[in-house]
Amino acid sequence: MTYDRLVCANCAAPVSEGRCPVCRANRQRLQQESLFAGLNPMTLIALLVVLIAALALLAHQTV
């Protein structure tokens, strides 16, 4: 899950802005939990497309 869409229950601001101590603590925790937590969904999709293209190229070369 990315934290760019989460809203803080303490201050009602986006967690990614880190306006209050609760936001900052949760943002830091989410960044440490997952390797891909800081990436937005479009970046993940682009990485997936590149990976599929690399696998297709590899499969084509071995045939």
CSV table of N, CA, C and O in Angstrom, one decimal:
chain,number,residue,atom,x,y,z
A,1,MET,N,0.8,-1.2,0.0
A,1,MET,CA,0.0,0.0,0.0
A,1,MET,C,0.9,1.2,0.0
A,1,MET,O,1.9,1.3,0.7
A,2,THR,N,0.5,2.2,-0.8
A,2,THR,CA,1.2,3.5,-0.8
A,2,THR,C,0.5,4.4,0.2
A,2,THR,O,-0.7,4.4,0.4
A,3,TYR,N,1.3,5.3,0.8
A,3,TYR,CA,0.8,6.2,1.8
A,3,TYR,C,0.3,7.5,1.2
A,3,TYR,O,-0.2,8.4,1.9
A,4,ASP,N,0.4,7.7,-0.1
A,4,ASP,CA,0.1,9.0,-0.7
A,4,ASP,C,-1.5,9.2,-0.7
A,4,ASP,O,-1.9,10.3,-0.8
A,5,ARG,N,-2.2,8.2,-0.5
A,5,ARG,CA,-3.7,8.3,-0.5
A,5,ARG,C,-4.3,8.2,0.9
A,5,ARG,O,-5.5,8.3,1.1
A,6,LEU,N,-3.5,7.9,1.9
A,6,LEU,CA,-4.0,7.7,3.3
A,6,LEU,C,-4.2,9.1,3.9
A,6,LEU,O,-3.5,10.0,3.7
A,7,VAL,N,-5.3,9.1,4.8
A,7,VAL,CA,-5.6,10.4,5.5
A,7,VAL,C,-5.5,10.1,7.0
A,7,VAL,O,-5.9,9.1,7.5
A,8,CYS,N,-4.8,11.0,7.6
A,8,CYS,CA,-4.6,10.8,9.1
A,8,CYS,C,-5.9,11.0,9.9
A,8,CYS,O,-6.6,12.0,9.7
A,9,ALA,N,-6.1,10.2,10.8
A,9,ALA,CA,-7.3,10.3,11.7
A,9,ALA,C,-7.1,11.4,12.7
A,9,ALA,O,-8.0,11.9,13.3
A,10,ASN,N,-5.8,11.8,13.0
A,10,ASN,CA,-5.5,12.8,14.0
A,10,ASN,C,-5.7,14.2,13.5
A,10,ASN,O,-6.3,15.0,14.1
A,11,CYS,N,-5.2,14.5,12.3
A,11,CYS,CA,-5.3,15.9,11.8
A,11,CYS,C,-6.1,16.0,10.5
A,11,CYS,O,-6.3,17.1,9.9
A,12,ALA,N,-6.6,14.9,9.9
A,12,ALA,CA,-7.4,14.9,8.7
A,12,ALA,C,-6.6,15.4,7.5
A,12,ALA,O,-7.2,15.8,6.5
A,13,ALA,N,-5.3,15.3,7.5
A,13,ALA,CA,-4.5,15.7,6.3
A,13,ALA,C,-3.9,14.4,5.7
A,13,ALA,O,-3.8,13.4,6.4
A,14,PRO,N,-3.5,14.5,4.5
A,14,PRO,CA,-2.8,13.3,3.9
A,14,PRO,C,-1.5,13.0,4.7
A,14,PRO,O,-0.8,13.8,5.1
A,15,VAL,N,-1.4,11.7,4.9
A,15,VAL,CA,-0.2,11.2,5.7
A,15,VAL,C,1.1,11.6,5.0
A,15,VAL,O,2.1,11.8,5.6
A,16,SER,N,1.1,11.6,3.6
A,16,SER,CA,2.3,11.9,2.9
A,16,SER,C,2.8,13.3,3.2
A,16,SER,O,4.0,13.6,3.0
A,17,GLU,N,2.0,14.2,3.6
A,17,GLU,CA,2.4,15.6,4.0
A,17,GLU,C,3.1,15.6,5.3
A,17,GLU,O,3.9,16.5,5.6
A,18,GLY,N,2.8,14.7,6.2
A,18,GLY,CA,3.4,14.7,7.5
A,18,GLY,C,3.2,15.9,8.4
A,18,GLY,O,4.1,16.4,9.0
A,19,ARG,N,2.0,16.4,8.5
A,19,ARG,CA,1.7,17.6,9.2
A,19,ARG,C,1.8,17.5,10.7
A,19,ARG,O,2.1,18.4,11.4
A,20,CYS,N,1.4,16.3,11.3
A,20,CYS,CA,1.5,16.1,12.7
A,20,CYS,C,2.4,15.0,13.1
A,20,CYS,O,2.8,14.2,12.2
A,21,PRO,N,2.7,14.8,14.3
A,21,PRO,CA,3.6,13.7,14.7
A,21,PRO,C,3.1,12.3,14.4
A,21,PRO,O,3.8,11.4,14.0
A,22,VAL,N,1.8,12.1,14.4
A,22,VAL,CA,1.2,10.9,14.1
A,22,VAL,C,1.4,10.6,12.6
A,22,VAL,O,1.7,9.4,12.2
A,23,CYS,N,1.2,11.6,11.7
A,23,CYS,CA,1.4,11.4,10.3
A,23,CYS,C,2.9,11.0,10.0
A,23,CYS,O,3.2,10.1,9.3
A,24,ARG,N,3.8,11.8,10.6
A,24,ARG,CA,5.2,11.5,10.4
A,24,ARG,C,5.6,10.1,10.8
A,24,ARG,O,6.4,9.4,10.2
A,25,ALA,N,5.1,9.7,12.0
A,25,ALA,CA,5.4,8.3,12.5
A,25,ALA,C,4.9,7.3,11.6
A,25,ALA,O,5.6,6.3,11.3
A,26,ASN,N,3.6,7.4,11.1
A,26,ASN,CA,3.1,6.4,10.2
A,26,ASN,C,3.7,6.4,8.9
A,26,ASN,O,3.9,5.4,8.3
A,27,ARG,N,4.1,7.6,8.4
A,27,ARG,CA,4.8,7.7,7.1
A,27,ARG,C,6.1,6.9,7.2
A,27,ARG,O,6.5,6.2,6.3
A,28,GLN,N,6.9,7.2,8.3
A,28,GLN,CA,8.2,6.5,8.4
A,28,GLN,C,8.0,5.0,8.6
A,28,GLN,O,8.7,4.2,8.0
A,29,ARG,N,7.0,4.6,9.3
A,29,ARG,CA,6.7,3.1,9.5
A,29,ARG,C,6.4,2.5,8.2
A,29,ARG,O,6.9,1.4,7.8
A,30,LEU,N,5.5,3.1,7.4
A,30,LEU,CA,5.2,2.6,6.1
A,30,LEU,C,6.4,2.5,5.1
A,30,LEU,O,6.5,1.6,4.3
A,31,GLN,N,7.2,3.5,5.2
A,31,GLN,CA,8.4,3.5,4.3
A,31,GLN,C,9.4,2.3,4.7
A,31,GLN,O,10.0,1.8,3.9
A,32,GLN,N,9.5,2.0,6.0
A,32,GLN,CA,10.4,1.0,6.5
A,32,GLN,C,9.8,-0.4,6.2
A,32,GLN,O,10.5,-1.4,6.1
A,33,GLU,N,8.5,-0.5,6.2
A,33,GLU,CA,7.8,-1.9,6.1
A,33,GLU,C,8.0,-2.5,4.7
A,33,GLU,O,8.2,-3.7,4.6
A,34,SER,N,7.9,-1.7,3.7
A,34,SER,CA,7.9,-2.2,2.3
A,34,SER,C,8.9,-1.6,1.4
A,34,SER,O,9.1,-0.4,1.5
A,35,LEU,N,9.5,-2.4,0.6
A,35,LEU,CA,10.4,-1.9,-0.4
A,35,LEU,C,9.8,-0.9,-1.4
A,35,LEU,O,10.3,0.1,-1.8
A,36,PHE,N,8.5,-1.2,-1.7
A,36,PHE,CA,7.8,-0.4,-2.8
A,36,PHE,C,6.8,0.6,-2.2
A,36,PHE,O,6.0,1.1,-2.9
A,37,ALA,N,6.9,0.8,-0.9
A,37,ALA,CA,5.9,1.7,-0.3
A,37,ALA,C,6.0,3.1,-0.8
A,37,ALA,O,4.9,3.8,-0.8
A,38,GLY,N,7.1,3.6,-1.1
A,38,GLY,CA,7.3,5.0,-1.5
A,38,GLY,C,6.9,5.2,-3.0
A,38,GLY,O,6.9,6.3,-3.5
A,39,LEU,N,6.7,4.1,-3.8
A,39,LEU,CA,6.4,4.2,-5.2
A,39,LEU,C,5.0,4.4,-5.4
A,39,LEU,O,4.1,3.8,-4.8
A,40,ASN,N,4.6,5.2,-6.4
A,40,ASN,CA,3.2,5.4,-6.8
A,40,ASN,C,2.8,4.2,-7.7
A,40,ASN,O,3.6,3.5,-8.3
A,41,PRO,N,1.5,4.0,-7.9
A,41,PRO,CA,1.1,2.9,-8.7
A,41,PRO,C,1.5,2.9,-10.1
A,41,PRO,O,1.8,1.9,-10.7
A,42,MET,N,1.6,4.1,-10.7
A,42,MET,CA,2.1,4.2,-12.1
A,42,MET,C,3.6,3.7,-12.2
A,42,MET,O,3.9,3.1,-13.2
A,43,THR,N,4.4,4.0,-11.3
A,43,THR,CA,5.8,3.5,-11.3
A,43,THR,C,5.8,2.0,-11.2
A,43,THR,O,6.6,1.4,-11.9
A,44,LEU,N,5.0,1.4,-10.3
A,44,LEU,CA,4.9,0.0,-10.2
A,44,LEU,C,4.5,-0.7,-11.5
A,44,LEU,O,5.0,-1.7,-11.9
A,45,ILE,N,3.5,-0.1,-12.2
A,45,ILE,CA,3.0,-0.6,-13.4
A,45,ILE,C,4.1,-0.5,-14.5
A,45,ILE,O,4.4,-1.5,-15.3
A,46,ALA,N,4.9,0.6,-14.5
A,46,ALA,CA,6.0,0.7,-15.5
A,46,ALA,C,7.1,-0.3,-15.2
A,46,ALA,O,7.6,-0.9,-16.2
A,47,LEU,N,7.4,-0.6,-14.0
A,47,LEU,CA,8.4,-1.6,-13.6
A,47,LEU,C,7.9,-3.0,-14.1
A,47,LEU,O,8.7,-3.8,-14.6
A,48,LEU,N,6.6,-3.2,-13.9
A,48,LEU,CA,6.1,-4.5,-14.3
A,48,LEU,C,6.1,-4.7,-15.8
A,48,LEU,O,6.5,-5.7,-16.3
A,49,VAL,N,5.8,-3.6,-16.6
A,49,VAL,CA,5.9,-3.7,-18.0
A,49,VAL,C,7.3,-3.9,-18.5
A,49,VAL,O,7.6,-4.7,-19.4
A,50,VAL,N,8.3,-3.3,-17.9
A,50,VAL,CA,9.7,-3.5,-18.2
A,50,VAL,C,10.1,-4.9,-17.9
A,50,VAL,O,10.8,-5.5,-18.7
A,51,LEU,N,9.7,-5.4,-16.8
A,51,LEU,CA,10.0,-6.8,-16.5
A,51,LEU,C,9.4,-7.8,-17.5
A,51,LEU,O,10.1,-8.7,-17.9
A,52,ILE,N,8.2,-7.6,-17.9
A,52,ILE,CA,7.5,-8.5,-18.8
A,52,ILE,C,8.2,-8.4,-20.2
A,52,ILE,O,8.5,-9.4,-20.9
A,53,ALA,N,8.6,-7.2,-20.6
A,53,ALA,CA,9.3,-7.0,-21.8
A,53,ALA,C,10.7,-7.7,-21.8
A,53,ALA,O,11.1,-8.3,-22.8
A,54,ALA,N,11.4,-7.6,-20.7
A,54,ALA,CA,12.7,-8.3,-20.6
A,54,ALA,C,12.5,-9.8,-20.6
A,54,ALA,O,13.3,-10.5,-21.3
A,55,LEU,N,11.5,-10.3,-20.0
A,55,LEU,CA,11.2,-11.7,-20.0
A,55,LEU,C,10.9,-12.2,-21.5
A,55,LEU,O,11.3,-13.3,-21.9
A,56,ALA,N,10.1,-11.4,-22.1
A,56,ALA,CA,9.7,-11.7,-23.5
A,56,ALA,C,10.9,-11.7,-24.4
A,56,ALA,O,11.1,-12.6,-25.3
A,57,LEU,N,11.8,-10.8,-24.3
A,57,LEU,CA,13.0,-10.7,-25.1
A,57,LEU,C,13.9,-11.9,-24.8
A,57,LEU,O,14.5,-12.5,-25.7
A,58,LEU,N,14.0,-12.3,-23.5
A,58,LEU,CA,14.8,-13.4,-23.1
A,58,LEU,C,14.3,-14.7,-23.7
A,58,LEU,O,15.0,-15.6,-24.2
A,59,ALA,N,13.0,-14.9,-23.7
A,59,ALA,CA,12.3,-16.0,-24.2
A,59,ALA,C,12.5,-16.1,-25.7
A,59,ALA,O,12.7,-17.1,-26.3
A,60,HIS,N,12.4,-14.9,-26.4
A,60,HIS,CA,12.6,-14.9,-27.8
A,60,HIS,C,14.0,-15.3,-28.2
A,60,HIS,O,14.3,-15.9,-29.3
A,61,GLN,N,15.0,-14.9,-27.5
A,61,GLN,CA,16.4,-15.2,-27.8
A,61,GLN,C,16.8,-16.6,-27.6
A,61,GLN,O,17.7,-17.2,-28.2
A,62,THR,N,16.1,-17.3,-26.7
A,62,THR,CA,16.4,-18.7,-26.4
A,62,THR,C,15.7,-19.7,-27.4
A,62,THR,O,16.1,-20.8,-27.4
A,63,VAL,N,14.8,-19.2,-28.1
A,63,VAL,CA,14.1,-20.1,-29.1
A,63,VAL,C,14.8,-20.2,-30.4
A,63,VAL,O,15.7,-19.7,-30.8
